[in-house]
C-alpha positions as a printed NumPy array, in Angstrom:
array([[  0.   ,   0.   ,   0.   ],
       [  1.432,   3.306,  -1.307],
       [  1.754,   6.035,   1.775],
       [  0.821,   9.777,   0.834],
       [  2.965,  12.259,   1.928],
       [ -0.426,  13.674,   3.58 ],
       [ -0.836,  10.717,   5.945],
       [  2.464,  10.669,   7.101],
       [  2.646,  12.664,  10.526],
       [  3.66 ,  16.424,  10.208],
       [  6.896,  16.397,  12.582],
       [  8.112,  13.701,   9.853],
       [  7.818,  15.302,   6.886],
       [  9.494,  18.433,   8.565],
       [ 12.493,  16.255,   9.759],
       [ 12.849,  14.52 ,   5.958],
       [ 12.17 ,  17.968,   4.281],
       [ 15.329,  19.652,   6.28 ],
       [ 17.482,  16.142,   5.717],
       [ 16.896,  17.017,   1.626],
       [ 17.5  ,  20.642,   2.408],
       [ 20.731,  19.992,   3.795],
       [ 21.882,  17.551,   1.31 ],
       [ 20.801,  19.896,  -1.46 ],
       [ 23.057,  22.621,   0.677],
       [ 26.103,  19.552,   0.459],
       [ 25.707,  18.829,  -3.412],
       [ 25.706,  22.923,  -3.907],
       [ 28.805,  23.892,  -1.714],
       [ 30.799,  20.477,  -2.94 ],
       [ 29.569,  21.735,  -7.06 ],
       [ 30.862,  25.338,  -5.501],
       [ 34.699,  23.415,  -4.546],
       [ 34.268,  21.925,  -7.913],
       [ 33.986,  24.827, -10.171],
       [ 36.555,  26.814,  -7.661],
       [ 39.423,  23.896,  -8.116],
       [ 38.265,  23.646, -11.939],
       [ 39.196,  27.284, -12.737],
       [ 42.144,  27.156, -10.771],
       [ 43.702,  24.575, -13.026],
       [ 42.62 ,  26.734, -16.222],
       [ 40.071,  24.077, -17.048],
       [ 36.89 ,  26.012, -18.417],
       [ 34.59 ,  23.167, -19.109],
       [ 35.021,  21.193, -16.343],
       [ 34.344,  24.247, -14.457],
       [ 31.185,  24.385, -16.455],
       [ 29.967,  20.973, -15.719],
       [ 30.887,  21.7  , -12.589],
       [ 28.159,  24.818, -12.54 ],
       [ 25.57 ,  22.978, -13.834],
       [ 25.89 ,  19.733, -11.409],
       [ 25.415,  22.794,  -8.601],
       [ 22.617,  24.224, -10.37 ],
       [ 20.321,  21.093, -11.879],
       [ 19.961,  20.076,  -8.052],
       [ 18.613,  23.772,  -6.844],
       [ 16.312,  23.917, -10.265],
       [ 14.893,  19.895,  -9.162],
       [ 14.193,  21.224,  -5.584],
       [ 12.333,  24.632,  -6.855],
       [  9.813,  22.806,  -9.462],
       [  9.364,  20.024,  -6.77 ],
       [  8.162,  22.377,  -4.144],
       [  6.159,  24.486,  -6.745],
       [  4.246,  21.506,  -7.532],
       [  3.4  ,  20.406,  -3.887]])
């Protein structure tokens, strides 16, 4: 049987919305270390790739919460 996010209990889904919150906050500041290391090796691209790892998480988490 499939449990709704509406019949879990509130305190939950506050505790497991700050747990994705911070690892969204992880994924962004180790993307950040990324692009910093990138363009301090005079790699462009990588640093690019880099920018859009950081960014496609933060983009996932705004239309998720826009649609709930």
């Amino acid at each position: 049987m499939t449990v709704h996010s509406s019949q879990a209990p509130a305190a939950a889904r506050r505790v497991v919305s700050a747990l994705l919150w911070v690892a969204l906050a992880v994924i962004v500041v180790i993307a950040a270390g990324d692009v910093w290391a990138a363009l301090s090796s005079g790699d462009p691209v990588m640093a690019m790739v880099a920018v859009v790892a950081g960014l496609a998480p933060i983009l996932l988490a705004v239309l998720v919460r826009r649609n709930v």
